[in-house]
Coordinates of C-alpha atoms in Angstrom, one line a residue:
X1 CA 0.0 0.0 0.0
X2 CA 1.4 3.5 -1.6
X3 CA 0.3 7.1 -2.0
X4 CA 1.9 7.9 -5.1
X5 CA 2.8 12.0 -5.4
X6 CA 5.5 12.1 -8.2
X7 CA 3.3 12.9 -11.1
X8 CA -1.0 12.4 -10.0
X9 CA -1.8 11.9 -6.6
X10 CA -3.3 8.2 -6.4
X11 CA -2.8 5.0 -4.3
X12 CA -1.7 2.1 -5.1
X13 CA -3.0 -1.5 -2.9
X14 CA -0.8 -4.7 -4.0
X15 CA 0.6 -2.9 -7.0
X16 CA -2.6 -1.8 -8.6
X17 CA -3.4 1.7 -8.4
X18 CA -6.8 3.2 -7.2
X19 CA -7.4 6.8 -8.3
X20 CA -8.7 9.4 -6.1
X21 CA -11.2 12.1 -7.0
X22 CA -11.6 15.4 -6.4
X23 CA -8.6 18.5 -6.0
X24 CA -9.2 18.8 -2.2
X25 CA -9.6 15.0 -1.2
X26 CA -6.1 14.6 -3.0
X27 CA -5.0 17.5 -1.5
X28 CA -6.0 16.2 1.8
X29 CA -4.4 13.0 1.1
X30 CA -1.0 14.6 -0.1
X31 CA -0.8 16.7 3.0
X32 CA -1.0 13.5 5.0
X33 CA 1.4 11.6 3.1
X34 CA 4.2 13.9 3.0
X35 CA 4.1 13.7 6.6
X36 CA 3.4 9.8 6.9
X37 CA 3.8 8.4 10.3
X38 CA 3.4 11.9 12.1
X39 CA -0.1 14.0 13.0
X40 CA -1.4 16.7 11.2
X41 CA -3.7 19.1 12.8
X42 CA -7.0 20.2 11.6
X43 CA -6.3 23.6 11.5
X44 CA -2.9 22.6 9.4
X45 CA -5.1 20.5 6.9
X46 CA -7.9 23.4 6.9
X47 CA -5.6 26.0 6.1
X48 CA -3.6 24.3 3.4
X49 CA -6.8 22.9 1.7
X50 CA -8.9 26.5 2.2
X51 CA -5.9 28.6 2.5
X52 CA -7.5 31.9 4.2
X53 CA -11.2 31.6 3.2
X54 CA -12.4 27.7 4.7
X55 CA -16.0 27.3 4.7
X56 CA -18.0 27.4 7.4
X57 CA -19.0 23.5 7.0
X58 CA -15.1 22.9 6.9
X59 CA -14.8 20.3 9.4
X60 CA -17.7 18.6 8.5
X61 CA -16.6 18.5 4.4
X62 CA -13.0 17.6 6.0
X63 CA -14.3 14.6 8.1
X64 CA -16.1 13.6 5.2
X65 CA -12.8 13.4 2.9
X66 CA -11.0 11.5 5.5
X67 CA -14.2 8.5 5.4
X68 CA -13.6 8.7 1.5
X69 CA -10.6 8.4 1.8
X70 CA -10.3 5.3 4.2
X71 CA -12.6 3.8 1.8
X72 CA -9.9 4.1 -1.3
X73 CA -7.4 2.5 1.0
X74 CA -9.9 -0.4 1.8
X75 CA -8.6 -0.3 5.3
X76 CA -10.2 1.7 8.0
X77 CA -7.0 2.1 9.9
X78 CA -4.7 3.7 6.9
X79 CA -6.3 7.3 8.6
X80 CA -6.3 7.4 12.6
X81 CA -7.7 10.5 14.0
X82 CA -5.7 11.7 16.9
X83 CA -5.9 14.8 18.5
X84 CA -5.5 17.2 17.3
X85 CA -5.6 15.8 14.3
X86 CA -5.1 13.3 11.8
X87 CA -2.1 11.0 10.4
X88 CA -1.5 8.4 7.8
X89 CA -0.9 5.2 8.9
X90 CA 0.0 2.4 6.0
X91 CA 4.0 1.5 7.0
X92 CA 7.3 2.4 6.3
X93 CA 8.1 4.2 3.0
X94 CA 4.4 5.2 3.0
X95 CA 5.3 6.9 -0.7
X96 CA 7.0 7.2 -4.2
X97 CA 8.9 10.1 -2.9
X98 CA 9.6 8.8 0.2
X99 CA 11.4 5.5 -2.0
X100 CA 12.9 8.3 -4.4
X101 CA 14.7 10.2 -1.5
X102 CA 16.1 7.1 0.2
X103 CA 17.8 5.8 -3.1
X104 CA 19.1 9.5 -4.0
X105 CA 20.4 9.8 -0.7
X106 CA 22.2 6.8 -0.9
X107 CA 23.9 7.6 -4.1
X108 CA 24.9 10.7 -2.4
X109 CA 26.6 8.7 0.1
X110 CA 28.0 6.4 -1.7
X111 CA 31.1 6.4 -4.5
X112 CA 30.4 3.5 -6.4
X113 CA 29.2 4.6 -9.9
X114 CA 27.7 1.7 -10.9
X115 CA 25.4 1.0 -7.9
X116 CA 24.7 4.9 -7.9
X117 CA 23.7 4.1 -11.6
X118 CA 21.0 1.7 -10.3
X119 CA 20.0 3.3 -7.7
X120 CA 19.4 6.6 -9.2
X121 CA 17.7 5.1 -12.5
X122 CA 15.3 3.4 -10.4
X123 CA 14.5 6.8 -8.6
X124 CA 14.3 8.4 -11.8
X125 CA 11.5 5.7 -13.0
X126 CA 9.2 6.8 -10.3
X127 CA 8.1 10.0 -12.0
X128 CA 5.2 9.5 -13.8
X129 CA 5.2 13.2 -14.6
X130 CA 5.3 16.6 -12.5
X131 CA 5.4 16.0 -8.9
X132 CA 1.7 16.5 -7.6
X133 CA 0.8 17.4 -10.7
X134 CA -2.8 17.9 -10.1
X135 CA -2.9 19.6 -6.7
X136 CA -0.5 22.6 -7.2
X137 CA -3.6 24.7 -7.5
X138 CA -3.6 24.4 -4.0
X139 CA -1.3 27.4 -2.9
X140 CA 0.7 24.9 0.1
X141 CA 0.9 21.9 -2.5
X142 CA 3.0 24.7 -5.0
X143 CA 6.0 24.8 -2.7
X144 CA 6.4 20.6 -2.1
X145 CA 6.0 20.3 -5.7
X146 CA 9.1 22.3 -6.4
X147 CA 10.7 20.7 -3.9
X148 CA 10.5 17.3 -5.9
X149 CA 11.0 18.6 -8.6
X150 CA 14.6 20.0 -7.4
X151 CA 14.8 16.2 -6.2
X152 CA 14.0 15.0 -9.6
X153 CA 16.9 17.5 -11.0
X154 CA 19.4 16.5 -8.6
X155 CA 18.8 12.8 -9.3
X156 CA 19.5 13.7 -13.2
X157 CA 22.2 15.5 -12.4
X158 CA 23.9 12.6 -10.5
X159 CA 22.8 9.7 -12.6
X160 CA 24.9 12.1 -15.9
X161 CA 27.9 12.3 -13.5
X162 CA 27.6 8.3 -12.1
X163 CA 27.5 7.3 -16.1
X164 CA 30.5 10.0 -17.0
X165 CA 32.4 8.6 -14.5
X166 CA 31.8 4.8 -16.1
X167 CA 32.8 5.9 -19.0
X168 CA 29.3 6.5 -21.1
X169 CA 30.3 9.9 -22.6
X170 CA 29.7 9.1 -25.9
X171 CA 26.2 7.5 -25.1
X172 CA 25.4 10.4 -23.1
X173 CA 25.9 13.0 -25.7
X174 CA 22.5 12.7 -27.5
X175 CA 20.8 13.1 -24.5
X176 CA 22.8 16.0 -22.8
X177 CA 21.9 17.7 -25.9
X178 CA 18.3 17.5 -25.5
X179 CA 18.3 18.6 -22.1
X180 CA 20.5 21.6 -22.5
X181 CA 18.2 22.4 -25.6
X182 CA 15.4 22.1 -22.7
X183 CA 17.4 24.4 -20.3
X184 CA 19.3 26.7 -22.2
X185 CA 20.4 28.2 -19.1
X186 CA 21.5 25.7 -16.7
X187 CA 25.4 25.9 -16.7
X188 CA 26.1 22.4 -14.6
X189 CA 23.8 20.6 -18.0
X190 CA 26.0 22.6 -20.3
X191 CA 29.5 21.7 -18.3
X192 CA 27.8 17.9 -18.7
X193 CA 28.1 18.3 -22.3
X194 CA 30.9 19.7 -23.0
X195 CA 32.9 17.0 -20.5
X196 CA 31.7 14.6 -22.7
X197 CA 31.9 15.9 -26.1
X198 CA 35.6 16.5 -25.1
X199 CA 35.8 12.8 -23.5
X200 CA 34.2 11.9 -26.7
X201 CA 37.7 13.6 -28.8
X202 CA 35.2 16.5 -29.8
X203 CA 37.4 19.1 -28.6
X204 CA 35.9 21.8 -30.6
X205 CA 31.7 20.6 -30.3
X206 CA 32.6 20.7 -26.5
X207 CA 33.9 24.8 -27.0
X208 CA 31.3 25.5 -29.5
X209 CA 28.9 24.2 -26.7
X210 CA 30.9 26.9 -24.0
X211 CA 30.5 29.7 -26.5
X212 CA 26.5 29.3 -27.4
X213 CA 25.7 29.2 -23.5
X214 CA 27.6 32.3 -23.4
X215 CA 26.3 33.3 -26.5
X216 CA 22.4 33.3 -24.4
X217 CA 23.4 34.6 -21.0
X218 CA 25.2 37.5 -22.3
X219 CA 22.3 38.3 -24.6
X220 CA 19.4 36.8 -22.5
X221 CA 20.4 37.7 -18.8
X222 CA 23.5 40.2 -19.4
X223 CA 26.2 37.8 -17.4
X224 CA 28.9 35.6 -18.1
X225 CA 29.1 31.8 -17.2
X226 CA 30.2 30.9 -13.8
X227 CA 33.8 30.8 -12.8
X228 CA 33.6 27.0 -12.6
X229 CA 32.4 26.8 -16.1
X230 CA 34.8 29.3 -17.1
X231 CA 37.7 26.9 -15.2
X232 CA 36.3 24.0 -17.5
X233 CA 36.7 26.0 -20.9
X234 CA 40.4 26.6 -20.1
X235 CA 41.1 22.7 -19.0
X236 CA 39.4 21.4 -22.3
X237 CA 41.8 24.2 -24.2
X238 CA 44.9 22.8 -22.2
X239 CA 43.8 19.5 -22.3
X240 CA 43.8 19.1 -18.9
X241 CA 45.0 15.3 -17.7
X242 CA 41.8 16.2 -14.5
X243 CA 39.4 15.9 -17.4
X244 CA 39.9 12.1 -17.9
X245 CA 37.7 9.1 -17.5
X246 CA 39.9 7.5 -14.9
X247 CA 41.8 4.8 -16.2
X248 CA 41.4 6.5 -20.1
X249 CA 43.0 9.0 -21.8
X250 CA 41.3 11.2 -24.5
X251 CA 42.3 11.2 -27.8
X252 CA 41.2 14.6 -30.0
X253 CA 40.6 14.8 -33.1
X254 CA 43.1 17.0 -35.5
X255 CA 41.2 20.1 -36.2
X256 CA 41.0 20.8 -32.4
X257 CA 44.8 20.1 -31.7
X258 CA 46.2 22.1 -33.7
X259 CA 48.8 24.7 -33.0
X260 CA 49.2 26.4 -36.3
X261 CA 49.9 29.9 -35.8
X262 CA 48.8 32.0 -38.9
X263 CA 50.6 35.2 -39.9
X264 CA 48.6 36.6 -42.9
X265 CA 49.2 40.2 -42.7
X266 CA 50.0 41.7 -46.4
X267 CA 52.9 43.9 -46.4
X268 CA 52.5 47.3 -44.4
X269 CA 52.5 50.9 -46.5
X270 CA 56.3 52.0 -46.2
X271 CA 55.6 55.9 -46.0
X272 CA 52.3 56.1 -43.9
X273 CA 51.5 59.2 -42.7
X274 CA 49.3 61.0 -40.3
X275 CA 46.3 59.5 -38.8
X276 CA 47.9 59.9 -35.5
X277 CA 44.0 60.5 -33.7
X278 CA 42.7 57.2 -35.5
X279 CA 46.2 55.1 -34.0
X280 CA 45.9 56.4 -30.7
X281 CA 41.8 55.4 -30.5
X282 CA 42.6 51.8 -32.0
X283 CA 45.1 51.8 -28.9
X284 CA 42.9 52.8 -26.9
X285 CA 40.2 50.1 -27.9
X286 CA 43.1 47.3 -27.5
X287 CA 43.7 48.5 -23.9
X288 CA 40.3 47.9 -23.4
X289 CA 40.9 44.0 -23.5
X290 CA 42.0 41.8 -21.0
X291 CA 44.4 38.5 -22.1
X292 CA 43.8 37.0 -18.6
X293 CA 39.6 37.0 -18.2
X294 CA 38.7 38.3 -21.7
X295 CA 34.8 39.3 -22.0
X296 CA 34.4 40.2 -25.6
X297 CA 35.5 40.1 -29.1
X298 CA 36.5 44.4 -29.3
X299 CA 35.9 45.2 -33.3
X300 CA 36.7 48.1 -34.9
X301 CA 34.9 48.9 -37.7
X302 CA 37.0 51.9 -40.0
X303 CA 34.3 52.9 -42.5
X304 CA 35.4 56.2 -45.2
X305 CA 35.1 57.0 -49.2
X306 CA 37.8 54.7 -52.0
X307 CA 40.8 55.5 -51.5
X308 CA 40.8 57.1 -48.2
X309 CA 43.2 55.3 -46.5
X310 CA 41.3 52.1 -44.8
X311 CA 43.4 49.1 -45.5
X312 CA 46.6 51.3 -45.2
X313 CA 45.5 52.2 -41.7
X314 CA 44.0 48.9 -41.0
X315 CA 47.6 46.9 -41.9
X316 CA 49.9 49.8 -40.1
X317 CA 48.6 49.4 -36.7
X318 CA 47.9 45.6 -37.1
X319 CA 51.9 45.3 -38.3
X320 CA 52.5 47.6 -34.9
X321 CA 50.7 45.3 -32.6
X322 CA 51.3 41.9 -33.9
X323 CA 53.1 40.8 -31.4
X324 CA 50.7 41.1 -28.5
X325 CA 49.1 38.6 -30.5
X326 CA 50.9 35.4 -29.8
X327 CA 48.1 33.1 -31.5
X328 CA 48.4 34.7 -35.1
X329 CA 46.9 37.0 -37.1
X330 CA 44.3 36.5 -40.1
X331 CA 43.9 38.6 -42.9
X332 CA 41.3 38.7 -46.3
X333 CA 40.7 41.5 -48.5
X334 CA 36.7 40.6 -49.0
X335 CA 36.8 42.4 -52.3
X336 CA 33.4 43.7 -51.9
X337 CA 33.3 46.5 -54.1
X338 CA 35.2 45.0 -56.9
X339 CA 34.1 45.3 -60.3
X340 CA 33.8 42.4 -61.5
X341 CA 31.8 40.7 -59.0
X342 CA 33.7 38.7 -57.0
X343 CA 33.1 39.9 -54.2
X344 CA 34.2 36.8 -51.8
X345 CA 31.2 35.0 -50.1
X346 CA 31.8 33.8 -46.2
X347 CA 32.0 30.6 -46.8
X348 CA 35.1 30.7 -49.3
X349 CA 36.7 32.9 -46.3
X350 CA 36.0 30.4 -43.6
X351 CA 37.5 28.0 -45.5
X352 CA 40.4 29.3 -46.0
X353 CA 40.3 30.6 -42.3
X354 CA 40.6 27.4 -41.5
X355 CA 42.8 26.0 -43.8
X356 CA 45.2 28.7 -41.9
X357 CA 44.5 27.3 -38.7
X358 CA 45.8 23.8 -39.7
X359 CA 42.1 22.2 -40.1
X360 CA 42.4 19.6 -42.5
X361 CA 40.7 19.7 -45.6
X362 CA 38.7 17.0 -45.0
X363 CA 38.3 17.7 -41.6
X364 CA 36.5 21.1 -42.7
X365 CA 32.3 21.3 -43.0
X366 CA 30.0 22.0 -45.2
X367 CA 28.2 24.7 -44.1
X368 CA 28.6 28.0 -43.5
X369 CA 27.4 27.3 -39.7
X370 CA 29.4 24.2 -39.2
X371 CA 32.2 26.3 -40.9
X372 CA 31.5 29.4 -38.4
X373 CA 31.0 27.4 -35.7
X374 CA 34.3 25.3 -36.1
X375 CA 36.2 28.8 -36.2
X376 CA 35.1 30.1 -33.3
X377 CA 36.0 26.9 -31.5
X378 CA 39.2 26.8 -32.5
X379 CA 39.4 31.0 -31.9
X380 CA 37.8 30.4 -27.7
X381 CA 40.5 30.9 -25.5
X382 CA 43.1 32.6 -27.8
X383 CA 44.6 35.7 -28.7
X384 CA 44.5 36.4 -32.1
X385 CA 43.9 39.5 -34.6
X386 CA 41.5 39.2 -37.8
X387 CA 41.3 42.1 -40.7
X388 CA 38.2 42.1 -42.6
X389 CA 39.5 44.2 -45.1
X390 CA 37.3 46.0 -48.1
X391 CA 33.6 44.5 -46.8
X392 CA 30.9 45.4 -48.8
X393 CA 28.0 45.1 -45.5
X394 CA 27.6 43.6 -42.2
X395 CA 26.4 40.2 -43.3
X396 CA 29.9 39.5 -45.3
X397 CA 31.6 40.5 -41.8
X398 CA 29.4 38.6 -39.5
X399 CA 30.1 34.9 -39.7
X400 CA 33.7 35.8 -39.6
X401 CA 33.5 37.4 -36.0
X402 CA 35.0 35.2 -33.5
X403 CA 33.0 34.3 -30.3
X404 CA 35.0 34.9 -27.5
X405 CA 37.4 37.6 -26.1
X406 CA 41.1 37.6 -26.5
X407 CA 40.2 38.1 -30.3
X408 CA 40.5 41.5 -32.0
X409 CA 38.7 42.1 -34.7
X410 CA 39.6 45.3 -37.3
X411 CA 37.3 45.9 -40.5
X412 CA 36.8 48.3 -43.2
X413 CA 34.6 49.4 -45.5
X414 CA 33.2 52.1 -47.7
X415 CA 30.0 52.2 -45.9
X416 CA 29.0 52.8 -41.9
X417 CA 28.3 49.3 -40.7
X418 CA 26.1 50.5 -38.3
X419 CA 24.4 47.1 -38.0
X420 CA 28.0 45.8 -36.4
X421 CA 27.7 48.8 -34.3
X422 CA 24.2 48.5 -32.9
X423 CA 24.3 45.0 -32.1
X424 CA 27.9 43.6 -32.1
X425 CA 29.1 46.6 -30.2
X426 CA 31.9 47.2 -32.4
X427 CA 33.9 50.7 -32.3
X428 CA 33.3 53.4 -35.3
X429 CA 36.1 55.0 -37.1
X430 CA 35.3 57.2 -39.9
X431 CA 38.0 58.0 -41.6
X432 CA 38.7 62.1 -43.5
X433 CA 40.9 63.3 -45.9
X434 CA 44.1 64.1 -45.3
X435 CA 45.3 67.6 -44.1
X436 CA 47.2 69.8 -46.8
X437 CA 50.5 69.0 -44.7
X438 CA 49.9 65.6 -44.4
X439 CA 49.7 65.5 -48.1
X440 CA 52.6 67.7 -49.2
X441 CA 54.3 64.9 -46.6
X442 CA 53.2 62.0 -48.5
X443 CA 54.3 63.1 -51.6
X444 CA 57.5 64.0 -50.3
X445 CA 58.1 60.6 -48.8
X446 CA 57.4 59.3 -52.7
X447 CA 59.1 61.8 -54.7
X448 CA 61.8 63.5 -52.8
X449 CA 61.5 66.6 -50.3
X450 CA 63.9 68.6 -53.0
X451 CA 61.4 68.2 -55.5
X452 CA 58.3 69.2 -53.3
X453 CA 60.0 71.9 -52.1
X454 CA 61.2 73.3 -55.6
X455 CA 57.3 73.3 -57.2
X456 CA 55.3 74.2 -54.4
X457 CA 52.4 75.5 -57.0
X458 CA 52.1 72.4 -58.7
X459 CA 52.6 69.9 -55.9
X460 CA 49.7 72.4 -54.2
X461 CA 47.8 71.6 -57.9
X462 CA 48.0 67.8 -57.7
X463 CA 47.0 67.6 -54.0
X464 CA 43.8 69.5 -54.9
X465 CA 43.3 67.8 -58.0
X466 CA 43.7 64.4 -55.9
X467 CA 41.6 65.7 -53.1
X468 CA 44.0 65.0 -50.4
X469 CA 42.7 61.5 -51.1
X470 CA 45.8 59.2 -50.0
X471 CA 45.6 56.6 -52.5
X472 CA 45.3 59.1 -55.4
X473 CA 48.2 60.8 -53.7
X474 CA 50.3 57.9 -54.2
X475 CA 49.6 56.8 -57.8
X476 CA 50.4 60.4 -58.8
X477 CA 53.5 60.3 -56.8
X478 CA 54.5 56.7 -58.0
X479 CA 54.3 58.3 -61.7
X480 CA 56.3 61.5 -60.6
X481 CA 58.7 59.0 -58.6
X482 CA 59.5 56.8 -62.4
X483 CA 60.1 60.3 -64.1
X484 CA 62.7 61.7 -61.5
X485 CA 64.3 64.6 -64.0
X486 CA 60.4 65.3 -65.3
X487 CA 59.0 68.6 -63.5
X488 CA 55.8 68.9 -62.1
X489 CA 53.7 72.0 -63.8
X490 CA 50.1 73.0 -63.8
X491 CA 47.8 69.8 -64.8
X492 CA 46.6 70.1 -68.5
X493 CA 42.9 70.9 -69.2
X494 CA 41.7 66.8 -68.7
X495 CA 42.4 67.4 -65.3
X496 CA 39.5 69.4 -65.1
X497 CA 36.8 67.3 -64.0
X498 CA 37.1 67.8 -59.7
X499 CA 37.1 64.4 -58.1
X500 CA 34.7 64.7 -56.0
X501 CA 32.4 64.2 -58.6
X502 CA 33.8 60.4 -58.9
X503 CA 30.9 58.3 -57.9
X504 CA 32.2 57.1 -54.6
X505 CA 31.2 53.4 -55.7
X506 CA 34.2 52.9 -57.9
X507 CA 36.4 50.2 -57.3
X508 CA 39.7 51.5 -58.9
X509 CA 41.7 54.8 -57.8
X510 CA 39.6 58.0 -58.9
X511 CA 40.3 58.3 -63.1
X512 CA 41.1 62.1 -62.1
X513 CA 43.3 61.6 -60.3
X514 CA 45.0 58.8 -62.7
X515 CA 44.8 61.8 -64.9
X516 CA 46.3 64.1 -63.1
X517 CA 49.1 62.0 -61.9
X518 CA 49.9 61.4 -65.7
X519 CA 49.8 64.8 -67.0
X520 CA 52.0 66.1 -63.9
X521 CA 55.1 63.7 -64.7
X522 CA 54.4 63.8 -68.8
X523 CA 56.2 66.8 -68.9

């Protein structure tokens, strides 16, 4: 003979089960069994059943659930009145929760994996749903039935850890993935998975599976995981010996072992000049990060007209700060303003991202998602710089992001990304033109400071011509620079067209300015 709580409240008499009607006759009955053995006073059961309001026919309705009650039972002394009250009377372990508690208890107690295995699998079996599922609308019944459910949690929890600890990690990962899909928030389910995707030799599933909780508390809830979480992150990157089954060593795959260290940086601009404002705020946005507990991926997102001076700025300070990161440093010019339309789509780029990182070929996805997902796995936990160079809009730059800090991300474009702004948090820098001495300086660095200084007025013509736009700047000074006897006069009457009026969509150096440049060293 059992009251049954975990799921509907019934009994059950020689293993057959005998359902109870009514919400307050089970709630009356649930009271009782939850404190089997012991009595519980009127006013108690009045009060729990009526809360505030009890009828004024209470008692009488009460007395009445207690003779329906004995009947269900089919044994007048399962319910004894004593004053001043009443108690349940039917043996030891009067209830499915009462058997639940003992066997979770004992697994607590006990370190034994396999026995806790049994044990907390039988205890598990005993749900047959929610805990009191049809008496919570009683406001006292709401309490005890999250207090089995806790119980019921626990008891998960335990029987994941009882079969890690046997060795099951590979069996267990279909199911930990369901039940962090369930509770997207619950870090101790998430640590679950990623120990056994990493016992399993999936390395990078296990940090992919770090980075998406992270991804939903810092967008859901505004924190970070817990320190212990964070603790387990750093042990699957170091492969930690503390993380294997004992007796077993794990084994990861290639892609997640790697220790390539990419260095794709082009070649910096020899004579870069100015922009000392724009250096000094990337500086500043690096300072911002911290190598030790790193909270977010900083990007800087350097927007400004063709030929203004983005990738030159862009490679400088990356060549400057290289070294403070040790992991490598990616580079791709995503072409996406070219011409021709090739414009390179994300997926090419991930590939080849991770082709640099020493993935193997075949070892590399599909997808863009499996691709993206993969390369931020293999970025968590490292310090690395990435220049998205020449992007054409936000969606190009996205999938390319890494998703943890220690990564720095710099990328340019013609246009504001705004979009990486708003919701990526990334740092605008809008680049001008440069100032009349900053350009008199540039060409002097190309062409000679005798020769700047000897033709003032037609230096003072091309820069004008060129609209202190730095790459124009250059081409006319690279033409001046192959022409070294040639002087530079006033710019024949081709030049005439001002280049502002060059659609700032083009793709190739401002034709004005290509004009210019030629009719200044023809002569």
């Amino acid at each position: 003979m059992q009251v049954r709580l975990l799921g509907p409240v019934d009994v059950t008499v020689d293993g057959v089960a005998r359902p109870v009607s009514g919400l307050r006759r089970k709630g009356v009955l649930a009271i009782l069994a939850l404190h089997a053995g012991t009595i519980v006073s009127v006013d108690r059961l009045v009060h729990a059943i009526w809360d505030e309001h009890p009828p004024a026919t209470a008692l009488n309705t009460l007395q009445r659930h207690m003779s329906y009650l004995r009947r269900v039972f089919g044994v007048r002394d399962a319910i004894v009145a004593r004053p001043p009250g009443y108690a349940l009377e039917i043996g030891a372990e009067a209830t499915d929760a009462a058997v639940a508690e003992r066997l979770i208890r004992q697994a607590r107690q006990s370190e034994d994996s396999a026995a806790n295995t049994t044990r907390l699998r039988a205890a598990l079996a005993l749900w047959r749903g929610p805990a009191l599922m049809d008496v919570t609308g009683l406001p006292w019944m709401e309490e005890q039935s999250r207090r089995l459910t806790l119980l019921e949690v626990e008891a998960r929890h335990a029987l994941i850890e009882a079969r890690l600890a046997l060795g099951e990690h590979t069996e267990l990962v279909p199911e930990l993935r369901r039940l962090t899909s369930e509770q997207p928030y619950h870090e101790n389910m998430h640590g679950h998975l990623m120990l056994a995707l990493y016992r399993s030799g999936r390395q990078a599933e296990a940090l992919d599976a770090y980075q998406g909780l992270r991804r939903a508390l810092r967008e859901d809830l505004g924190i970070e995981p817990s320190s212990a979480l964070q603790d387990l992150q750093t042990d699957i990157l170091r492969h930690a010996p503390s993380l294997d089954p004992p007796g077993q060593s794990v084994t990861v795959t290639p892609a997640a072992s790697t220790a390539t260290v990419p260095s794709q940086l082009p070649l910096a601009v020899r004579t870069f000049v100015g922009r000392e404002a724009e250096l000094a705020r990337l500086d500043a946005i690096l300072a911002e990060s911290d190598p030790a507990r790193p909270a977010a991926v900083l990007i800087s997102a350097v927007s400004g007209t063709a030929g203004i001076g983005k990738t030159a700025l862009a490679l400088h300070w990356a060549h400057r700060v290289a070294e403070r990161f040790p992991d490598g440093q990616l580079y791709v010019n995503l072409r996406g303003f070219d011409e021709g339309g090739s414009t390179l789509d994300p997926l090419a780029v991930l590939r080849s991202f991770l082709d640099a990182l020493g993935v193997p070929a075949q070892r590399i996805p599909a997808t863009v998602d499996e691709q993206a997902s993969l390369y931020r796995s293999l970025l968590a936990g490292k310090r690395l710089l990435v220049v998205l160079d020449n992007a054409r809009d936000v969606a190009q730059i996205r999938p390319l992001l890494p998703g943890s800090g220690g990564c720095v991300v710099v990328a340019t474009s013609r246009r504001q990304l705004t979009a990486l702004v708003a919701t990526e948090g990334a740092h605008p820098l809008t680049l001008d033109l440069l100032t009349w001495p900053q350009a008199r300086y540039l060409l002097a660095a190309r062409i000679g400071g005798h020769r700047v200084a000897a033709e003032p007025e037609a230096i003072d013509e091309i820069i004008e011509r060129c609209a202190r736009l730095p790459l124009a700047l250059a081409l006319a000074a690279a033409r001046a620079a192959t022409r070294p006897t040639s002087r530079c006069p006033g710019s024949p009457p081709s030049c005439a067209t001002p280049v502002r009026s060059i659609p700032s969509t083009a793709t190739t150096p401002p034709p004005t300015c290509a004009r210019c440049s030629r009719g200044r060293t023809a002569r």
